[in-house]
Coordinates of C-alpha atoms and ligand atoms in Angstrom, one line a residue:
M1 CA 6.7 -10.0 -26.8
S2 CA 6.8 -6.5 -25.3
D3 CA 8.4 -5.1 -22.1
T4 CA 5.1 -5.3 -20.2
P5 CA 5.2 -7.4 -17.0
A6 CA 5.1 -11.1 -17.6
A7 CA 1.8 -11.7 -15.8
S8 CA 0.0 -9.1 -17.8
V9 CA 1.5 -10.4 -21.1
M10 CA 0.3 -13.9 -20.3
D11 CA -3.1 -12.6 -19.1
A12 CA -3.4 -10.7 -22.4
I13 CA -2.5 -13.8 -24.5
V14 CA -4.9 -16.1 -22.6
S15 CA -7.7 -13.5 -23.0
L16 CA -7.0 -12.9 -26.7
C17 CA -6.9 -16.7 -27.3
K18 CA -10.3 -17.1 -25.7
R19 CA -11.9 -13.9 -27.2
R20 CA -10.8 -14.8 -30.8
G21 CA -11.3 -18.5 -30.8
F22 CA -7.7 -19.9 -30.4
I23 CA -8.0 -21.8 -27.1
Y24 CA -10.9 -22.4 -24.7
P25 CA -10.9 -24.1 -21.3
A26 CA -12.2 -27.7 -21.8
S27 CA -15.7 -28.4 -20.3
E28 CA -16.1 -24.7 -19.6
I29 CA -19.8 -24.8 -19.3
Y30 CA -19.4 -27.2 -16.4
G31 CA -16.7 -25.0 -14.7
G32 CA -13.7 -26.4 -16.6
I33 CA -11.4 -29.3 -15.9
R34 CA -7.9 -28.5 -14.7
G35 CA -5.1 -29.3 -17.2
F36 CA -7.3 -29.7 -20.3
W37 CA -7.8 -27.3 -23.1
D38 CA -9.8 -27.2 -26.4
Y39 CA -8.3 -25.7 -29.6
G40 CA -10.9 -23.5 -31.2
P41 CA -11.3 -22.7 -34.9
L42 CA -8.1 -20.6 -35.1
G43 CA -6.1 -22.6 -32.6
V44 CA -6.6 -25.8 -34.6
L45 CA -5.4 -24.0 -37.8
L46 CA -2.3 -22.7 -36.0
K47 CA -1.6 -26.1 -34.4
N48 CA -2.0 -27.9 -37.7
N49 CA 0.3 -25.5 -39.5
I50 CA 3.1 -26.2 -37.0
R51 CA 2.4 -29.9 -37.2
D52 CA 2.4 -29.9 -41.0
D53 CA 5.7 -27.9 -41.1
W54 CA 7.3 -30.4 -38.8
W55 CA 6.0 -33.4 -40.8
R56 CA 7.1 -31.9 -44.0
N57 CA 10.6 -31.2 -42.6
M58 CA 10.9 -34.7 -41.0
V59 CA 9.0 -37.1 -43.2
E60 CA 8.3 -35.6 -46.7
C61 CA 11.5 -33.6 -47.1
P62 CA 13.9 -34.6 -44.3
P63 CA 17.1 -32.7 -43.8
I64 CA 20.4 -33.4 -45.6
G65 CA 22.6 -35.7 -43.6
P66 CA 26.3 -35.5 -42.9
D67 CA 27.0 -37.5 -46.1
G68 CA 25.2 -35.0 -48.3
Q69 CA 22.2 -37.2 -48.8
P70 CA 18.7 -36.7 -47.4
V71 CA 18.3 -38.7 -44.2
E72 CA 15.7 -41.4 -44.3
I73 CA 12.6 -40.9 -42.2
V74 CA 9.2 -42.6 -42.3
G75 CA 5.9 -41.8 -40.5
L76 CA 3.8 -43.8 -38.1
D77 CA 0.5 -43.3 -36.3
S78 CA 0.4 -45.9 -33.4
A79 CA -2.4 -46.6 -30.9
I80 CA -2.7 -44.4 -27.8
I81 CA -3.5 -47.5 -25.7
Q82 CA -1.0 -50.4 -25.8
H83 CA -0.5 -53.7 -24.0
P84 CA 0.2 -53.0 -20.3
K85 CA 3.5 -54.8 -20.5
V86 CA 4.8 -52.0 -22.7
W87 CA 4.7 -49.6 -19.8
H88 CA 6.4 -52.0 -17.5
A89 CA 9.1 -52.6 -20.0
S90 CA 9.6 -48.9 -20.7
G91 CA 10.0 -48.2 -17.0
H92 CA 7.0 -45.9 -16.9
V93 CA 4.9 -47.9 -14.4
D94 CA 7.7 -48.1 -11.9
S95 CA 9.4 -44.8 -12.3
F96 CA 7.4 -42.2 -14.1
N97 CA 6.7 -40.3 -11.0
D98 CA 6.8 -36.7 -9.7
P99 CA 7.5 -35.9 -6.0
M100 CA 4.4 -34.4 -4.5
V101 CA 3.7 -32.6 -1.2
D102 CA 0.3 -31.9 0.4
D103 CA -0.6 -29.1 2.7
R104 CA -2.5 -30.8 5.6
E105 CA -4.2 -27.5 6.5
T106 CA -5.2 -26.0 3.2
K107 CA -5.4 -29.2 1.2
G108 CA -3.2 -27.6 -1.4
R109 CA -1.1 -30.0 -3.5
Y110 CA 2.3 -29.0 -5.1
R111 CA 5.1 -30.6 -7.1
A112 CA 7.7 -30.7 -4.5
D113 CA 10.5 -29.9 -6.9
H114 CA 8.6 -26.7 -7.9
V115 CA 8.3 -25.4 -4.3
K116 CA 11.0 -23.0 -3.3
V117 CA 11.8 -22.1 0.3
L118 CA 13.4 -19.0 1.8
V119 CA 15.5 -20.4 4.7
P120 CA 17.0 -18.1 7.4
R121 CA 20.8 -18.0 6.9
D122 CA 21.4 -18.0 10.7
G123 CA 19.1 -21.1 11.1
Q124 CA 16.9 -19.2 13.5
G125 CA 13.1 -19.3 13.1
N126 CA 10.7 -20.4 10.3
S127 CA 11.3 -20.9 6.6
F128 CA 8.8 -19.6 4.0
A129 CA 7.7 -21.6 0.9
F130 CA 6.4 -20.3 -2.4
V131 CA 5.8 -21.7 -5.9
E132 CA 5.8 -18.6 -8.1
D133 CA 4.9 -15.8 -5.8
R134 CA 8.2 -15.0 -4.0
E135 CA 6.8 -11.6 -3.0
A136 CA 4.1 -13.2 -0.9
A137 CA 6.7 -15.2 1.0
E138 CA 8.8 -12.1 1.5
K139 CA 5.8 -10.3 2.9
K140 CA 5.3 -13.1 5.5
I141 CA 9.0 -12.8 6.4
K142 CA 8.5 -9.1 7.1
R143 CA 5.1 -9.3 8.8
D144 CA 5.2 -12.6 10.7
A145 CA 8.9 -13.1 11.3
R146 CA 9.7 -9.4 11.5
R147 CA 12.9 -10.0 9.7
N148 CA 14.5 -8.9 6.4
P149 CA 14.1 -11.2 3.4
T150 CA 17.7 -10.5 2.4
D151 CA 18.8 -12.6 5.4
Y152 CA 17.2 -15.7 3.8
D153 CA 18.6 -18.1 1.1
E154 CA 16.4 -19.6 -1.6
V155 CA 16.5 -23.4 -1.9
I156 CA 14.3 -26.1 -3.5
L157 CA 12.0 -27.8 -0.9
T158 CA 13.3 -31.3 -1.9
T159 CA 16.8 -30.4 -0.9
L160 CA 15.7 -29.9 2.8
P161 CA 16.2 -32.7 5.3
P162 CA 12.9 -34.2 6.7
E163 CA 13.3 -32.6 10.1
A164 CA 13.4 -29.1 8.5
Y165 CA 9.7 -29.5 7.3
A166 CA 8.4 -28.7 10.8
R167 CA 9.6 -25.1 10.4
V168 CA 8.4 -24.6 6.8
V169 CA 5.4 -22.3 6.3
G170 CA 3.6 -23.6 3.2
P171 CA 2.9 -21.3 0.2
D172 CA -0.8 -20.7 1.1
T173 CA -0.8 -20.7 4.9
R174 CA 0.8 -18.8 7.8
T175 CA 1.2 -21.9 10.0
P176 CA 4.6 -23.8 10.0
G177 CA 4.8 -27.6 9.7
T178 CA 1.7 -28.2 7.6
L179 CA 3.5 -29.6 4.5
T180 CA 3.8 -33.4 4.2
E181 CA 7.1 -35.0 3.2
P182 CA 7.3 -35.5 -0.6
R183 CA 5.9 -38.8 -1.9
A184 CA 6.1 -40.3 -5.4
F185 CA 3.0 -39.6 -7.5
S186 CA 2.5 -41.6 -10.7
L187 CA 1.9 -39.5 -13.8
M188 CA 0.3 -42.4 -15.6
L189 CA -3.4 -42.2 -16.4
D190 CA -4.9 -45.6 -16.3
T191 CA -7.8 -47.2 -18.1
Y192 CA -9.5 -50.6 -18.4
P193 CA -10.2 -51.6 -22.0
G194 CA -12.9 -54.3 -22.4
P195 CA -15.8 -55.4 -20.1
I196 CA -13.8 -56.5 -17.1
R197 CA -12.5 -53.9 -14.7
D198 CA -9.7 -55.6 -12.8
E199 CA -5.9 -55.3 -12.4
D200 CA -5.2 -57.8 -15.2
N201 CA -7.1 -55.5 -17.7
K202 CA -5.5 -52.3 -16.5
T203 CA -3.4 -50.4 -18.9
Y204 CA -2.5 -46.7 -19.5
L205 CA -3.0 -43.8 -21.8
R206 CA 0.4 -43.2 -23.4
P207 CA 2.5 -40.6 -21.6
E208 CA 4.7 -40.2 -24.8
T209 CA 4.2 -41.2 -28.4
A210 CA 7.8 -42.7 -28.5
Q211 CA 7.0 -46.2 -27.2
G212 CA 4.6 -46.9 -30.1
I213 CA 7.5 -46.3 -32.4
F214 CA 9.8 -48.7 -30.6
L215 CA 7.1 -51.4 -30.7
Q216 CA 6.9 -51.1 -34.5
F217 CA 10.6 -50.9 -35.2
K218 CA 10.8 -54.5 -36.4
N219 CA 7.7 -54.3 -38.6
V220 CA 9.0 -51.1 -40.3
V221 CA 12.4 -52.7 -41.0
D222 CA 10.8 -55.9 -42.3
T223 CA 8.1 -54.4 -44.4
T224 CA 9.6 -51.2 -45.9
R225 CA 12.9 -50.5 -47.6
V226 CA 14.5 -48.5 -44.8
K227 CA 18.0 -49.2 -43.6
V228 CA 19.8 -48.1 -40.5
P229 CA 20.4 -45.1 -40.0
F230 CA 16.8 -44.1 -40.4
G231 CA 14.0 -42.5 -38.3
I232 CA 10.4 -43.0 -37.5
A233 CA 8.3 -39.9 -36.8
Q234 CA 5.0 -39.6 -35.1
V235 CA 2.7 -36.8 -34.0
G236 CA -0.1 -37.4 -31.5
K237 CA -1.8 -37.0 -28.2
S238 CA -0.1 -37.9 -24.9
F239 CA -1.5 -37.9 -21.4
R240 CA 0.2 -37.2 -18.0
N241 CA -1.6 -36.8 -14.7
E242 CA 0.5 -33.7 -13.9
V243 CA 0.4 -32.8 -10.2
T244 CA 0.2 -29.1 -11.0
P245 CA -0.8 -28.3 -14.6
R246 CA -0.1 -24.6 -15.1
N247 CA 0.9 -21.7 -17.2
F248 CA -1.9 -22.0 -19.7
I249 CA -1.2 -24.8 -22.1
F250 CA 2.5 -25.1 -21.1
R251 CA 2.0 -28.1 -18.8
S252 CA -1.4 -29.8 -19.3
R253 CA -2.7 -33.3 -18.7
E254 CA -3.6 -33.9 -22.3
F255 CA -1.2 -32.5 -24.9
E256 CA 0.3 -33.3 -28.3
Q257 CA 3.9 -34.3 -29.1
M258 CA 6.0 -34.5 -32.2
E259 CA 8.6 -37.2 -31.8
L260 CA 11.3 -38.7 -33.9
E261 CA 13.2 -41.9 -32.9
F262 CA 16.3 -42.0 -35.1
F263 CA 17.9 -45.5 -35.2
C264 CA 21.6 -45.6 -35.9
P265 CA 24.7 -47.8 -35.5
P266 CA 26.1 -47.5 -31.9
D267 CA 29.4 -46.1 -33.2
D268 CA 27.7 -43.2 -35.0
A269 CA 25.3 -42.3 -32.2
L270 CA 27.2 -39.2 -30.9
M271 CA 27.6 -37.9 -34.5
W272 CA 23.8 -38.2 -35.0
Y273 CA 23.1 -36.6 -31.6
E274 CA 25.1 -33.5 -32.7
F275 CA 23.4 -33.5 -36.0
W276 CA 19.8 -33.5 -34.5
R277 CA 20.8 -31.0 -31.9
A278 CA 21.7 -28.5 -34.6
Q279 CA 18.8 -29.4 -36.9
R280 CA 16.1 -29.0 -34.3
M281 CA 17.3 -25.5 -33.2
A282 CA 17.4 -24.5 -36.9
W283 CA 13.9 -25.7 -37.4
W284 CA 12.4 -23.7 -34.4
Q285 CA 14.2 -20.6 -35.7
S286 CA 12.8 -21.2 -39.2
L287 CA 9.3 -20.7 -37.7
G288 CA 10.2 -17.1 -37.1
I289 CA 11.3 -17.4 -33.5
D290 CA 14.0 -14.8 -32.5
P291 CA 17.2 -16.8 -31.9
S292 CA 17.8 -14.8 -28.7
H293 CA 14.6 -16.2 -27.3
L294 CA 15.9 -19.8 -27.7
C295 CA 18.8 -21.5 -26.0
Y296 CA 20.3 -25.0 -25.4
R297 CA 20.4 -26.4 -21.9
D298 CA 22.7 -29.4 -21.6
H299 CA 21.7 -31.9 -18.9
D300 CA 24.2 -32.3 -16.1
A301 CA 25.7 -35.8 -15.6
D302 CA 23.5 -36.3 -12.5
E303 CA 20.4 -35.4 -14.4
L304 CA 21.0 -37.9 -17.2
A305 CA 19.0 -41.2 -17.3
F306 CA 21.5 -44.1 -16.6
Y307 CA 21.3 -45.2 -20.2
S308 CA 21.8 -41.7 -21.8
K309 CA 25.2 -40.5 -22.9
A310 CA 23.9 -37.0 -23.5
T311 CA 20.7 -35.0 -23.5
V312 CA 20.0 -31.4 -24.3
D313 CA 16.8 -29.3 -24.0
I314 CA 15.9 -26.5 -26.4
E315 CA 14.4 -23.8 -24.2
Y316 CA 12.3 -20.7 -24.9
K317 CA 12.1 -17.5 -23.0
Y318 CA 8.4 -17.7 -22.0
P319 CA 6.8 -14.5 -20.4
F320 CA 6.5 -16.6 -17.2
T321 CA 10.1 -17.7 -17.1
A322 CA 11.8 -14.5 -18.4
P323 CA 14.5 -13.6 -18.0
G324 CA 15.0 -17.3 -17.7
F325 CA 14.0 -20.0 -20.1
G326 CA 11.8 -23.1 -20.0
E327 CA 11.7 -26.4 -21.9
L328 CA 10.3 -26.7 -25.5
E329 CA 12.0 -29.8 -26.8
G330 CA 14.4 -32.5 -25.5
I331 CA 17.0 -34.2 -27.7
A332 CA 18.2 -37.4 -26.0
H333 CA 20.9 -40.0 -26.8
R334 CA 19.0 -43.0 -25.5
G335 CA 21.6 -45.7 -26.3
D336 CA 20.0 -49.1 -27.0
Y337 CA 17.8 -48.9 -23.8
D338 CA 14.4 -48.9 -25.4
L339 CA 14.8 -51.7 -28.0
S340 CA 16.7 -53.8 -25.5
Q341 CA 14.0 -53.4 -22.8
H342 CA 11.3 -54.4 -25.3
A343 CA 13.4 -57.3 -26.6
K344 CA 13.8 -58.5 -23.0
H345 CA 10.2 -58.2 -22.0
S346 CA 8.6 -59.4 -25.2
G347 CA 11.1 -62.2 -25.9
Q348 CA 11.3 -60.9 -29.6
K349 CA 14.6 -60.2 -31.3
L350 CA 14.9 -56.4 -32.0
D351 CA 18.4 -56.3 -33.3
Y352 CA 19.5 -55.4 -36.8
F353 CA 21.7 -57.0 -39.3
D354 CA 23.7 -54.2 -41.1
Q355 CA 24.6 -55.6 -44.5
D356 CA 26.2 -52.4 -45.6
L357 CA 28.5 -52.4 -42.6
Q358 CA 29.3 -56.0 -43.2
L359 CA 30.5 -55.2 -46.8
R360 CA 32.5 -52.2 -45.6
L361 CA 34.2 -54.2 -42.9
K362 CA 35.0 -57.0 -45.5
E363 CA 36.6 -54.4 -47.8
Q364 CA 38.7 -53.1 -44.9
G365 CA 40.0 -56.7 -44.4
T366 CA 38.4 -57.0 -40.9
S367 CA 38.5 -60.5 -39.4
A368 CA 35.4 -62.8 -40.0
E369 CA 34.8 -63.0 -36.3
E370 CA 34.8 -59.2 -35.8
I371 CA 32.6 -58.7 -38.9
K372 CA 30.1 -61.1 -37.3
T373 CA 29.9 -59.4 -34.0
R374 CA 29.9 -55.8 -35.3
S375 CA 27.4 -56.1 -38.1
R376 CA 24.6 -57.4 -35.9
Y377 CA 23.6 -54.9 -33.2
V378 CA 20.8 -53.3 -31.3
P379 CA 20.5 -49.8 -32.9
N380 CA 21.1 -46.8 -30.7
V381 CA 18.4 -44.1 -30.6
I382 CA 18.6 -40.3 -30.9
E383 CA 15.3 -38.8 -29.9
P384 CA 14.3 -35.3 -30.7
S385 CA 11.0 -35.0 -28.8
S386 CA 9.0 -31.8 -28.8
G387 CA 5.6 -30.6 -27.6
L388 CA 3.3 -29.5 -30.4
T389 CA 0.9 -27.8 -28.1
R390 CA 3.9 -26.2 -26.3
G391 CA 5.0 -25.0 -29.8
V392 CA 1.6 -23.4 -30.2
L393 CA 2.2 -21.5 -26.9
V394 CA 5.7 -20.4 -28.1
L395 CA 4.4 -19.1 -31.4
L396 CA 1.6 -17.2 -29.6
C397 CA 4.1 -15.7 -27.1
E398 CA 6.6 -14.9 -29.9
A399 CA 3.9 -13.3 -32.1
Y400 CA 2.2 -11.2 -29.4
R401 CA 2.7 -7.4 -29.8
R402 CA 1.1 -4.5 -28.1
D403 CA 0.6 -1.4 -30.3
E404 CA -1.4 1.4 -28.8
S405 CA -1.5 3.2 -32.1
R406 CA -3.8 0.5 -33.6
P407 CA -7.5 0.2 -32.9
S408 CA -7.0 -3.3 -31.7
G409 CA -4.2 -2.2 -29.3
E410 CA -2.5 -5.6 -29.9
Y411 CA -1.7 -7.9 -32.8
L412 CA -0.1 -11.3 -33.6
A413 CA 2.9 -11.1 -35.9
F414 CA 3.0 -14.8 -37.0
K415 CA 5.3 -15.8 -39.8
P416 CA 2.9 -15.4 -42.7
S417 CA 3.0 -19.0 -43.8
L418 CA 2.0 -20.2 -40.2
A419 CA -0.8 -17.7 -39.7
P420 CA -4.2 -19.4 -39.2
V421 CA -5.9 -17.1 -41.8
K422 CA -3.6 -15.8 -44.6
V423 CA -5.8 -13.2 -46.3
G424 CA -8.8 -11.1 -45.4
I425 CA -10.9 -10.0 -48.4
F426 CA -13.2 -7.0 -47.8
P427 CA -15.5 -4.9 -50.0
L428 CA -15.2 -1.4 -48.5
V429 CA -19.0 -1.1 -48.5
N430 CA -21.5 -3.8 -49.1
K431 CA -23.0 -2.2 -52.3
E432 CA -22.1 -0.5 -55.6
G433 CA -20.7 -3.7 -57.1
M434 CA -17.9 -4.1 -54.6
P435 CA -19.2 -7.3 -52.9
E436 CA -19.4 -9.0 -56.3
I437 CA -15.7 -8.2 -57.1
A438 CA -14.6 -9.1 -53.6
S439 CA -16.5 -12.4 -53.7
K440 CA -14.9 -13.4 -57.1
L441 CA -11.4 -12.7 -55.7
Y442 CA -12.3 -14.7 -52.6
M443 CA -13.5 -17.6 -54.6
D444 CA -10.1 -17.6 -56.5
L445 CA -7.9 -17.2 -53.5
R446 CA -9.6 -19.7 -51.2
Q447 CA -8.4 -22.5 -53.5
K448 CA -4.9 -21.9 -52.3
Y449 CA -5.0 -20.0 -48.9
T450 CA -7.2 -19.9 -45.8
C451 CA -9.1 -16.7 -46.5
E452 CA -11.9 -14.8 -44.8
F453 CA -14.5 -12.8 -46.7
D454 CA -16.0 -10.1 -44.5
A455 CA -18.4 -7.4 -45.5
K456 CA -19.7 -6.5 -42.1
Q457 CA -18.8 -3.5 -39.8
S458 CA -16.5 -0.6 -40.5
I459 CA -13.2 -1.3 -42.4
G460 CA -11.3 -0.2 -39.3
K461 CA -13.0 -2.9 -37.2
R462 CA -12.4 -5.5 -39.8
Y463 CA -8.6 -4.6 -39.9
A464 CA -8.5 -4.7 -36.1
R465 CA -10.0 -8.2 -36.0
M466 CA -7.5 -9.4 -38.6
D467 CA -4.6 -7.8 -36.6
E468 CA -5.8 -9.7 -33.4
I469 CA -5.9 -13.0 -35.2
G470 CA -2.6 -12.4 -37.0
T471 CA -3.8 -12.3 -40.6
P472 CA -0.7 -11.0 -42.6
Y473 CA -2.6 -9.5 -45.5
C474 CA -6.0 -7.8 -46.1
V475 CA -7.2 -6.9 -49.6
T476 CA -9.9 -4.2 -49.9
I477 CA -12.1 -3.5 -52.9
D478 CA -13.2 0.1 -53.0
G479 CA -14.6 2.7 -55.3
D480 CA -11.4 3.0 -57.3
T481 CA -11.5 -0.8 -58.1
L482 CA -14.6 -0.2 -60.2
K483 CA -12.7 2.5 -62.2
D484 CA -9.1 1.2 -62.5
Q485 CA -9.2 -2.5 -61.3
T486 CA -6.8 -1.7 -58.4
V487 CA -7.2 -2.8 -54.8
T488 CA -5.5 -1.9 -51.6
V489 CA -3.3 -4.6 -49.8
R490 CA -2.8 -3.9 -46.2
D491 CA 0.3 -5.4 -44.5
R492 CA -0.3 -6.5 -40.9
D493 CA 3.1 -5.7 -39.4
S494 CA 3.6 -2.2 -40.9
A495 CA -0.1 -1.4 -41.0
T496 CA 0.6 0.3 -44.4
Q497 CA -1.4 0.0 -47.5
Q498 CA -0.3 -0.4 -51.1
R499 CA -2.4 -0.2 -54.3
I500 CA -1.9 -3.0 -56.8
N501 CA -3.8 -4.3 -59.8
I502 CA -6.4 -6.9 -58.8
D503 CA -4.7 -9.3 -61.3
Q504 CA -1.5 -9.0 -59.4
V505 CA -3.0 -10.1 -56.0
G506 CA -2.2 -13.8 -56.6
S507 CA 1.5 -13.3 -57.4
Y508 CA 1.8 -10.7 -54.6
L509 CA 0.6 -13.3 -52.1
N510 CA 2.5 -16.2 -53.6
E511 CA 5.8 -14.3 -53.1
R512 CA 5.0 -13.5 -49.5
L513 CA 3.2 -16.6 -48.3
S514 CA 5.4 -19.4 -49.6
G515 CA 8.0 -20.7 -47.1
Ligands
GAP601 N1 9.8 -39.3 -25.3 C1 10.5 -38.4 -24.5 C2 9.6 -37.4 -23.8 O1 8.4 -37.6 -23.8 P1 9.6 -35.3 -22.4 O2 10.8 -34.3 -22.1 O3 9.0 -35.8 -21.2 O4 10.3 -36.4 -23.3 C3 8.9 -34.1 -24.6 O5 8.6 -34.6 -23.3 C4 8.2 -32.7 -24.8 O6 6.8 -32.9 -24.7 C5 8.6 -31.6 -23.8 O7 9.8 -31.0 -24.2 C6 7.4 -30.7 -23.9 O8 7.5 -29.9 -25.1 C7 6.3 -31.7 -24.2 N2 5.5 -32.0 -22.9 C8 5.9 -32.9 -21.9 N3 5.0 -32.8 -20.9 C9 4.1 -31.9 -21.3 C10 2.9 -31.5 -20.6 N4 2.4 -31.9 -19.5 N5 2.1 -30.5 -21.3 C11 2.5 -30.0 -22.5 N6 3.6 -30.4 -23.1 C12 4.4 -31.4 -22.5

């Protein structure tokens, strides 16, 4: 990121994403549909690279646990649509709501907890609401109330008593009292599988991938060799009917999550919570994110769900939150809430008999009665839950650089192993034997890396395009290649070129693109 104002950095990122094929508005030819986005040819490569890194780190090569052994994690791909009772048991049907306010005059609709209000400190006159544009509210204070904005305090709309609404001027109006009181708005998107469209057949698109994991806990324990502690990981689409989708792909109505449900003995849950808290921060940093752009935000006691002993968010300094931070991932200690709820609502036993613990307790001389009660339990869950599509946004924001000295004026400095295209291969001119050599190199390298062969336009324009899409290396075959078998390799970040033998290109890239 650069020092340019946040709005213009975000505008530049959104425009680059569209122009170069990372992210397009969904249904664009019909005017778009709010809260939905399509990932274009480069966006899908970037998203898959993040997903694959997470999957490798979680399922194929999970971290080393506190006992020096790799932790055990298996994968799952559960259905997006589940039995309606699932969403009653999980609590989503009753309480997955956001407070919403409407503006009776403008028909605007806002998430009540996102609306801020400037309230006169002396209690005299109107208050002025805004969502992001505080300056607009301050202008109204100067122009309409003829007062000084410094005489006002900023509060969240939902903290005001109902009688105060009569004096609130909404974000997009100059008339006081047009905002309704907040009411609960369900975030669940419903659907009716099968031919009959009635309440009995109504179910929901999943708002998180997590519940599919809890539903298969018993099958995974019974059919595989896992033992508690172990985790089940899943990546997939989730859907939320967000009141105000905004900030590009930050909050959308269809998005992807990467979730791990880690099942552990109740006595060890806090230890595993600390473990995952540290691991997850280390993973985001391993993607090349500057540690000073990430922070932890521990949830206050009054923010915690009643069953949670601790929850922390990993936050990122987005251009639209800077100098503040916004959520990227949550790590929650969920106790035994989810498995107990599904056991209660389904009538199935979802507890676990811990044979290893039974043996350990026996060796320690614990009484038979205590062994019996302690070795059968409902596992506790530690849940690191992150947004894959939000991760795409973070990597785009982190990689975005302005550089007026380059023809492109901007470039994306992705960590090389995550870049959508790893190598550009260019014959300097499309004749004199150069395309043939370049094409042979391309045919070799494409076996291992996502490569682009490009013989069109000036070399400067080809480098500029590669800078804009974040390709870390470009290899150019020129007149000298024909004489001495050397090529130039251009490094995206330094924009410098180096001559190496064409036989060394493979090892040059191997060194820089692995890990
Ligand atoms: N199972 C727990 C759970 O879903 P959450 O905090 O609601 O927790 C986890 O969501 C992550 O999913 C968030 O940290 C965020 O990265 C991502 N996420 C949630 N809602 C989103 C939305 N509307 N658009 C994009 N990403 C979203």
